[in-house]
Short mmCIF file of C-alpha atoms in Angstrom, two decimals:
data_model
loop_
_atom_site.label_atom_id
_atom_site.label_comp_id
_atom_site.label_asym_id
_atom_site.label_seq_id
_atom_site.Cartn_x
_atom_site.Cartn_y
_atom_site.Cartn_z
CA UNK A 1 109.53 67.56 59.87
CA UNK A 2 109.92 67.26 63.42
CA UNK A 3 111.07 64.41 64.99
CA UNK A 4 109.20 61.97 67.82
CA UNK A 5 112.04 63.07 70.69
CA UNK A 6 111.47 67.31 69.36
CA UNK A 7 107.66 66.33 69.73
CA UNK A 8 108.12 64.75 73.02
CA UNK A 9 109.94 67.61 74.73
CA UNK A 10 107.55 70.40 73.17
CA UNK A 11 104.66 68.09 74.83
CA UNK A 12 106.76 68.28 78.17
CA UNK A 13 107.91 72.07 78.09
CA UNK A 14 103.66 72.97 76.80
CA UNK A 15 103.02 71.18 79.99
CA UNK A 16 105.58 72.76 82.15
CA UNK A 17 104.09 76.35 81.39
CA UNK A 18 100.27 74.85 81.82
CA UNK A 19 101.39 73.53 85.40
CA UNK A 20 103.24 76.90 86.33
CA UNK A 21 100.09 79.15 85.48
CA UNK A 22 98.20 80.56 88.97
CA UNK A 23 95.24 78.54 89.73
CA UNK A 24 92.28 78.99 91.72
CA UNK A 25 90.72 76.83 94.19
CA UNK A 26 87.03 77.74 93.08
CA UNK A 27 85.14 76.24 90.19
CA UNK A 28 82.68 79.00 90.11
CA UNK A 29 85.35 81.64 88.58
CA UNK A 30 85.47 79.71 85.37
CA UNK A 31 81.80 80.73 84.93
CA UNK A 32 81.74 84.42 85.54
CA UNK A 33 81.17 86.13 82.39
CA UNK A 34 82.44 89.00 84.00
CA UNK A 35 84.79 88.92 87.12
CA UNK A 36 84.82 92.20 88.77
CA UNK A 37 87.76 92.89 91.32
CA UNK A 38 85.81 95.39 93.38
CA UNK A 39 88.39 96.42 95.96
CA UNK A 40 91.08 96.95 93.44
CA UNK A 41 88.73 98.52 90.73
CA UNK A 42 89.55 96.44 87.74
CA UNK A 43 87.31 94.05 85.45
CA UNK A 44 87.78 91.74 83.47
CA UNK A 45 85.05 92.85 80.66
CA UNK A 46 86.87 96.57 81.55
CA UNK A 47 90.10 96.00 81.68
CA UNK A 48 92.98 93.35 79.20
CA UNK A 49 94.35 92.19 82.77
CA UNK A 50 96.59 89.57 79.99
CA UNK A 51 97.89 92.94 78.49
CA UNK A 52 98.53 94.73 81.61
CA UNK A 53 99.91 91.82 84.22
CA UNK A 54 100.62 88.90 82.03
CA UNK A 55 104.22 89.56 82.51
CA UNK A 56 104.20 89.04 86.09
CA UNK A 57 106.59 87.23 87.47
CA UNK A 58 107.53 88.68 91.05
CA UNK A 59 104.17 90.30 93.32
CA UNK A 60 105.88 92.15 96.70
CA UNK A 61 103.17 92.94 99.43
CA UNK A 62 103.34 95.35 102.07
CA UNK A 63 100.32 97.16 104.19
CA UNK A 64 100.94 100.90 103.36
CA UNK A 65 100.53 102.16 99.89
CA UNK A 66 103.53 104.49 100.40
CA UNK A 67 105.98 102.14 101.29
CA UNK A 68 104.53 99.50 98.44
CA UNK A 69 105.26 102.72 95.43
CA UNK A 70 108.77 103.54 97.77
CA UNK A 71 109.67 99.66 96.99
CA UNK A 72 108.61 99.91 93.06
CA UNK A 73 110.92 103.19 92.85
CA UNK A 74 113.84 101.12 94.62
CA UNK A 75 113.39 98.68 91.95
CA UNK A 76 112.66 99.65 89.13
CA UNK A 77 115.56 102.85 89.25
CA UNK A 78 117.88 99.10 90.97
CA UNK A 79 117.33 97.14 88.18
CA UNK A 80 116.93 99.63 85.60
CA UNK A 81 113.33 98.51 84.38
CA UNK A 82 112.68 101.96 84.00
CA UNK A 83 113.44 105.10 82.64
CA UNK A 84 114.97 107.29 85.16
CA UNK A 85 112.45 109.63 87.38
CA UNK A 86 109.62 107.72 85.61
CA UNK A 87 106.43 108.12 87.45
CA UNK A 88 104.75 105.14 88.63
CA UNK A 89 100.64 105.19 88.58
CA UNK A 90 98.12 103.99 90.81
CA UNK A 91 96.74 101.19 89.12
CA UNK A 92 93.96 101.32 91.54
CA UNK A 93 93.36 104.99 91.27
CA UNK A 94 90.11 104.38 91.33
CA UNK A 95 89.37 103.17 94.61
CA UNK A 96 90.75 104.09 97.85
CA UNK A 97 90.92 100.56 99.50
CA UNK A 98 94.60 99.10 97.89
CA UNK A 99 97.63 100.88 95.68
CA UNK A 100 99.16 98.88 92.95
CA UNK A 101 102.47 99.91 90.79
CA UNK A 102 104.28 98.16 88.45
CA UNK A 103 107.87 97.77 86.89
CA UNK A 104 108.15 95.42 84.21
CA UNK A 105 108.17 91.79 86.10
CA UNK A 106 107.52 93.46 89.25
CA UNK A 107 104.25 94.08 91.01
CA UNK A 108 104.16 96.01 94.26
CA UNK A 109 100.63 95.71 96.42
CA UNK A 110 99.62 97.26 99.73
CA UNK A 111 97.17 95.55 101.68
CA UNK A 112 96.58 97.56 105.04
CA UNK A 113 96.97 96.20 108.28
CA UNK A 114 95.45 92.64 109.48
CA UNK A 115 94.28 89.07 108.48
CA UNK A 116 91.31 90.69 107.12
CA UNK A 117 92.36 93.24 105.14
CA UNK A 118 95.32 91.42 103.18
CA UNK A 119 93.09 88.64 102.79
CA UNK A 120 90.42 90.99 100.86
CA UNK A 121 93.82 91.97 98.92
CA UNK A 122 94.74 88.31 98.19
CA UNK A 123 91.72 86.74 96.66
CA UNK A 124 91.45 89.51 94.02
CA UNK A 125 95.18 89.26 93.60
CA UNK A 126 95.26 85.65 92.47
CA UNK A 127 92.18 86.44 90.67
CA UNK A 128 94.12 88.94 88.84
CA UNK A 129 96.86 87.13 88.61
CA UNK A 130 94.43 83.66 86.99
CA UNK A 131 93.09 86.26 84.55
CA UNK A 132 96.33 87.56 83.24
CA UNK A 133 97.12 84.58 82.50
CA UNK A 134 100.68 85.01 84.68
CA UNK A 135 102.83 81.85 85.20
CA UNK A 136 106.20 81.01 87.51
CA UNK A 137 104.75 83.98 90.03
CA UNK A 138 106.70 84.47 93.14
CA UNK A 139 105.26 85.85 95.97
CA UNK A 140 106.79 87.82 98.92
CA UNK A 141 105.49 89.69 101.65
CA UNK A 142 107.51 92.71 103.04
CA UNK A 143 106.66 94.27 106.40
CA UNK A 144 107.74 95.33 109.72
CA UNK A 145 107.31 93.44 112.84
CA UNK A 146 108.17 93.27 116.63
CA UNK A 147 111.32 90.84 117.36
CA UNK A 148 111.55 88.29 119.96
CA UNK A 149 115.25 88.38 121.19
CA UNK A 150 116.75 90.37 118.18
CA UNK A 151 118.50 93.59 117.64
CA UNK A 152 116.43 95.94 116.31
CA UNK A 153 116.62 96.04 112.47
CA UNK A 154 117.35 92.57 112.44
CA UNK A 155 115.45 91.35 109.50
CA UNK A 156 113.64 87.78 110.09
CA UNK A 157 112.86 85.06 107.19
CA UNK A 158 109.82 83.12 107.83
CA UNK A 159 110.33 79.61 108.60
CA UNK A 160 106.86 79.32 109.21
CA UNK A 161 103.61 81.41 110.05
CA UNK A 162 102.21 80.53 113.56
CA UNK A 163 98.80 81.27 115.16
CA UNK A 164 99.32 82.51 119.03
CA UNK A 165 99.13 78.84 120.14
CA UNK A 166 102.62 78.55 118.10
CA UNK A 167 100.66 75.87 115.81
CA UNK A 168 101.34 76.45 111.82
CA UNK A 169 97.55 77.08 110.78
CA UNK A 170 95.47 79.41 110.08
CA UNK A 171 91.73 78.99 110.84
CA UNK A 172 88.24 80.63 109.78
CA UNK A 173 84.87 79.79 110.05
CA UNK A 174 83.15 79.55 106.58
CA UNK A 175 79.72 78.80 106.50
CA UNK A 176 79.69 78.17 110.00
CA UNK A 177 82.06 76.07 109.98
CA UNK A 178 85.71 75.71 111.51
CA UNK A 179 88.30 75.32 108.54
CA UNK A 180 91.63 75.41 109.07
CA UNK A 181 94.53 75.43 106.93
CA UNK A 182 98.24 75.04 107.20
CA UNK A 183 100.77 77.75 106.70
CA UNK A 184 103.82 76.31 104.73
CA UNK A 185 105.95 78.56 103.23
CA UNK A 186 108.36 77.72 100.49
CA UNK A 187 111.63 75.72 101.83
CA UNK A 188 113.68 76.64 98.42
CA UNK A 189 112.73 80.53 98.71
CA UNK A 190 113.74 80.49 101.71
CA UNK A 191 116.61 79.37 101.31
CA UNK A 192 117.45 81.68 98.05
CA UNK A 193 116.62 84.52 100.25
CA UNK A 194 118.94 83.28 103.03
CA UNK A 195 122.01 83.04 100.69
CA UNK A 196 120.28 86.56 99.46
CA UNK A 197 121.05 87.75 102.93
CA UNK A 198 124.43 86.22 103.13
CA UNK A 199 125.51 87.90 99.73
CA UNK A 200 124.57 91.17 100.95
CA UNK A 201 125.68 91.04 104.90
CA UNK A 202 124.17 94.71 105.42
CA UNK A 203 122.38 93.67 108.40
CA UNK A 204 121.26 90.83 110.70
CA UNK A 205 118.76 88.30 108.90
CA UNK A 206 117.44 85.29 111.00
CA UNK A 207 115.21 82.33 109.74
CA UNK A 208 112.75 81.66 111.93
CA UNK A 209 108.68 80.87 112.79
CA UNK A 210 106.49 84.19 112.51
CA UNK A 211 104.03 84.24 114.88
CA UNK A 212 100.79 86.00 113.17
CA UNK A 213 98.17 87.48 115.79
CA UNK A 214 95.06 89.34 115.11
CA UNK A 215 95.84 92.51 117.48
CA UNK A 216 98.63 94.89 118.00
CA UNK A 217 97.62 94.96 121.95
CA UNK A 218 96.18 92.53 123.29
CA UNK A 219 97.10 89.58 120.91
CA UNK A 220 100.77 90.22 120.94
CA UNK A 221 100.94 90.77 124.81
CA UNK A 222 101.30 94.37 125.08
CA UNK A 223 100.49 96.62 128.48
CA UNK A 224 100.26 99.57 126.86
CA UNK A 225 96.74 98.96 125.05
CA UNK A 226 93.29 100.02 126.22
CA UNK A 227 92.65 97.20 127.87
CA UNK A 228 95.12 94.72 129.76
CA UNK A 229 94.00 91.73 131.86
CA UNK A 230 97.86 90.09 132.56
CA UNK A 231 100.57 90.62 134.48
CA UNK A 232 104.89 91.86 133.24
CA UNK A 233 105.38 87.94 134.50
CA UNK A 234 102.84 86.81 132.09
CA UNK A 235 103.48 88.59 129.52
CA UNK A 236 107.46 87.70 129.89
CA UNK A 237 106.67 83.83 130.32
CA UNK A 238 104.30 83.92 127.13
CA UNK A 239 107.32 85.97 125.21
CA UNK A 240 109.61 83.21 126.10
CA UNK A 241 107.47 80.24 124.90
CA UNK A 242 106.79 81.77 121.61
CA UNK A 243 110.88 82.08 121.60
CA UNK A 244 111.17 78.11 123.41
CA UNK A 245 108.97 77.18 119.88
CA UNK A 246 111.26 79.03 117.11
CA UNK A 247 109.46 82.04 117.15
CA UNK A 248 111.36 85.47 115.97
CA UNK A 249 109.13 87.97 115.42
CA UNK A 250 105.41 89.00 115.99
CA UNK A 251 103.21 90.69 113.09
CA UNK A 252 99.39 90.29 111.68
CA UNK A 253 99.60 89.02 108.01
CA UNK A 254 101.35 85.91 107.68
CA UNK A 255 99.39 83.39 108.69
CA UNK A 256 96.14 84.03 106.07
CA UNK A 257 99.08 84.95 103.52
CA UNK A 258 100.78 81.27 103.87
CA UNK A 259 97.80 79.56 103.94
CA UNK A 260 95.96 81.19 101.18
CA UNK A 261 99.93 80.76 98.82
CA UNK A 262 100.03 77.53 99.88
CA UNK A 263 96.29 76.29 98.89
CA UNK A 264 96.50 78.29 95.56
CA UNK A 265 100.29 76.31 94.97
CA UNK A 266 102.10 80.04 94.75
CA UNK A 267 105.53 80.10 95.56
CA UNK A 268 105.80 82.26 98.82
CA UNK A 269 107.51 83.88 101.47
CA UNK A 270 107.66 86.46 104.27
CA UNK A 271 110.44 88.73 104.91
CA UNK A 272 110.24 91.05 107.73
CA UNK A 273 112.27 93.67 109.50
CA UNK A 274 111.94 94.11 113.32
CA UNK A 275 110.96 97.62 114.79
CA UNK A 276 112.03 96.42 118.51
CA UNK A 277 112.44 93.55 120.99
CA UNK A 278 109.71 92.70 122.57
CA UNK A 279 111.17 90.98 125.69
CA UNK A 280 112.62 94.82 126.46
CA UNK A 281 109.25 96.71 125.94
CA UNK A 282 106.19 97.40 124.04
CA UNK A 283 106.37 100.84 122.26
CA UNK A 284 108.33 101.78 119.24
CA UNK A 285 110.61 104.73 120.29
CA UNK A 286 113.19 104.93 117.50
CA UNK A 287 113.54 108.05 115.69
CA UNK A 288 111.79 108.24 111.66
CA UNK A 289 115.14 108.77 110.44
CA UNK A 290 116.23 105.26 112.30
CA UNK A 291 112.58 103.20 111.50
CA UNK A 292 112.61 104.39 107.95
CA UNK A 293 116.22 103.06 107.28
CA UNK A 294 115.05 99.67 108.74
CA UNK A 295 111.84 99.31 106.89
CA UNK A 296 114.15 100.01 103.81
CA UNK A 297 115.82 96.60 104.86
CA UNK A 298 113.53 94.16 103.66
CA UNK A 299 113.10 95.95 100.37
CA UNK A 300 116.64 95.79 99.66
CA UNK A 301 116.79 92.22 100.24
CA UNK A 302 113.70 91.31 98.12
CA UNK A 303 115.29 93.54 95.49
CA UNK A 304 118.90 91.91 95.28
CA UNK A 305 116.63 88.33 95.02
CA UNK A 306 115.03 89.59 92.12
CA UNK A 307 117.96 91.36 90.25
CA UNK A 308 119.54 87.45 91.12
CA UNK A 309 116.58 86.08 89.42
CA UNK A 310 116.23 87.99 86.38
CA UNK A 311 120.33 87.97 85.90
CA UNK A 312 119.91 83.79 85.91
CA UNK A 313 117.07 84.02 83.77
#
C-alpha cells in the first residue's frame, strides 16, 4: 500500500504534467465535435493527431518550406533520431499553404512570410498541438533578418519583439476593436540559448529587441521599394532610434509570434541570423553560397539547444 507522502507527490507530479499540457485561450474548441485544421489539412475526426504529435516536445518555425525540411535533415541525421538518408514527408502534402516534417521530438513548420501568414500557421499549430495532447513544448522561431549595427551573419536572440514605435506589443483589431497584446519572450530560453551560443562560438550571437514590421519596404525604411516618401537622413535617424531603444535586427514575424506564445503560456523564442546591416544599405548582395551558410546559423544553434536538452533529459 502506498503511503500518504508517495500519494502526495503522485498528486503533485499528475498536476505538474496537467499544468505543462498546451492550452487554448478559446472555450469554443472544447465543443467542436470535429476540429478541422484547414490550412494544414489535418482533422481531428481524420487524423490520431495524439498518435502522430503527442511526442512533441520542440516545434522550430521558419517561413520557407525548404529551409523548415533542410532544418529537420540537420537534426534528425545531428542527433541521430533517424535512420540515415531517411526521407522526411510532407505532413501537409495535402495542401499547398504550410510544410510540416518531423523527427522524433522535433517538429519543423514553415509559415511564409508576414504577421498574417504565420499567424494563420500558429492558431492551427497550438490547435494541433491541444489535440495531441503534447506537454513541456518549446517553441522557437528561426529566420533571417536585416541587422542594425552588426556584421553580417551575426545571429541575434530576441530580447523582445517590438512594433515600429519600438513598444513590445502587438496589436489587431478584432471585431472592430483595437486589442493589443504584449510580446514577452521567455527570459530562461533565452538565456539557455545564449550559453548555447557561448558553447558553440561559431559566430557572432547578440541578445537584443527585434523590431517586427509589416513590410519589407516601406515599414523597415528601405529606398529601394516602389514607393518612397523619406529622405537617406530620415531613414538614417529612424535606423538609429530603433538602435538608441535596443533594437538589433528588423524582420516580420515576431511580434504576432510572442504575443500569440505568450497568451497561450508556450515557452518561446526567436533566433535570427542577419542578411546585412541596415545602417550601410538596403539590398542583400551576398553571394547564395555566402547567404545559405548564414541562414544555416540559426539552425545550428537551435539544434545544439536541443541535443543539450534531450542529453539532460
Amino acid at each position: 500500500m502506498a503511503s500518504a507522502g508517495n500519494q502526495t507527490k503522485e498528486l503533485e507530479k499528475d498536476n505538474l504534467n496537467r499544468a505543462s499540457f498546451v492550452q487554448l485561450c478559446n472555450p469554443n474548441i472544447a465543443t467542436l465535435k470535429e476540429d478541422v485544421l484547414y490550412h494544414f489539412g489535418l482533422s481531428t475526426s481524420t487524423h490520431d493527431l495524439p498518435a502522430m504529435f503527442g511526442d512533441v516536445k520542440f516545434v522550430c518555425v521558419g517561413g520557407s518550406p525548404s529551409r523548415m525540411k533542410a532544418f529537420i535533415k540537420y537534426v534528425s541525421s545531428e542527433l541521430g533520431l533517424g535512420r540515415p538518408g531517411e526521407d522526411h514527408p510532407n505532413i501537409c502534402a495535402g495542401t499547398d499553404r504550410y510544410a510540416m516534417f518531423k523527427a522524433g521530438p522535433v517538429l519543423s513548420v514553415s509559415h511564409g512570410m508576414g504577421v498574417p501568414s504565420i499567424a494563420i500557421m500558429l492558431h492551427e499549430l497550438f490547435k494541433l498541438l491541444y489535440h495531441a495532447r503534447c506537454s513541456g513544448v518549446t517553441v522557437i522561431r528561426i529566420g533571417t533578418s536585416g541587422g542594425i549595427g552588426l556584421e553580417p551573419g551575426s545571429v541575434v536572440i530576441t530580447r523582445q519583439s517590438v512594433d515600429a514605435r519600438f513598444k513590445p506589443e502587438f496589436e489587431q483589431v478584432v471585431l472592430g476593436k483595437r486589442v493589443v497584446r504584449r510580446t514577452d519572450l521567455d527570459e530562461q530560453l533565452v538565456r539557455e540559448l545564449s550559453e548555447c551560443a557561448e558553447g558553440l562560438r561559431e559566430f557572432t550571437t547578440v541578445v537584443g529587441n527585434t523590431m517586427c514590421t509589416l513590410d519589407f519596404y516601406e515599414g523597415q525604411g528601405r529606398l529601394d521599394g516602389a514607393l518612397c516618401c523619406y529622405t537617406e537622413a530620415e531613414k538614417q535617424a529612424y535606423l538609429q532610434a530603433a538602435h538608441t531603444a535596443g533594437v538589433r535586427n528588423i524582420e516580420m514575424e515576431s511580434s504576432v509570434f510572442a504575443a500569440m506564445c505568450s497568451a497561450c503560456g508556450l515557452r518561446a523564442a526567436v533566433v535570427c541570423v542577419t542578411l546585412l546591416d541596415r545602417l550601410e544599405g538596403d539590398q542583400i548582395r551576398s553571394p547564395h553560397e555566402v547567404l545559405a551558410e548564414y541562414q544555416q546559423r540559426p539552425q545550428r544553434l537551435v539544434g545544439h539547444f536541443i541535443r543539450k536538452c534531450l542529453a539532460g533529459a
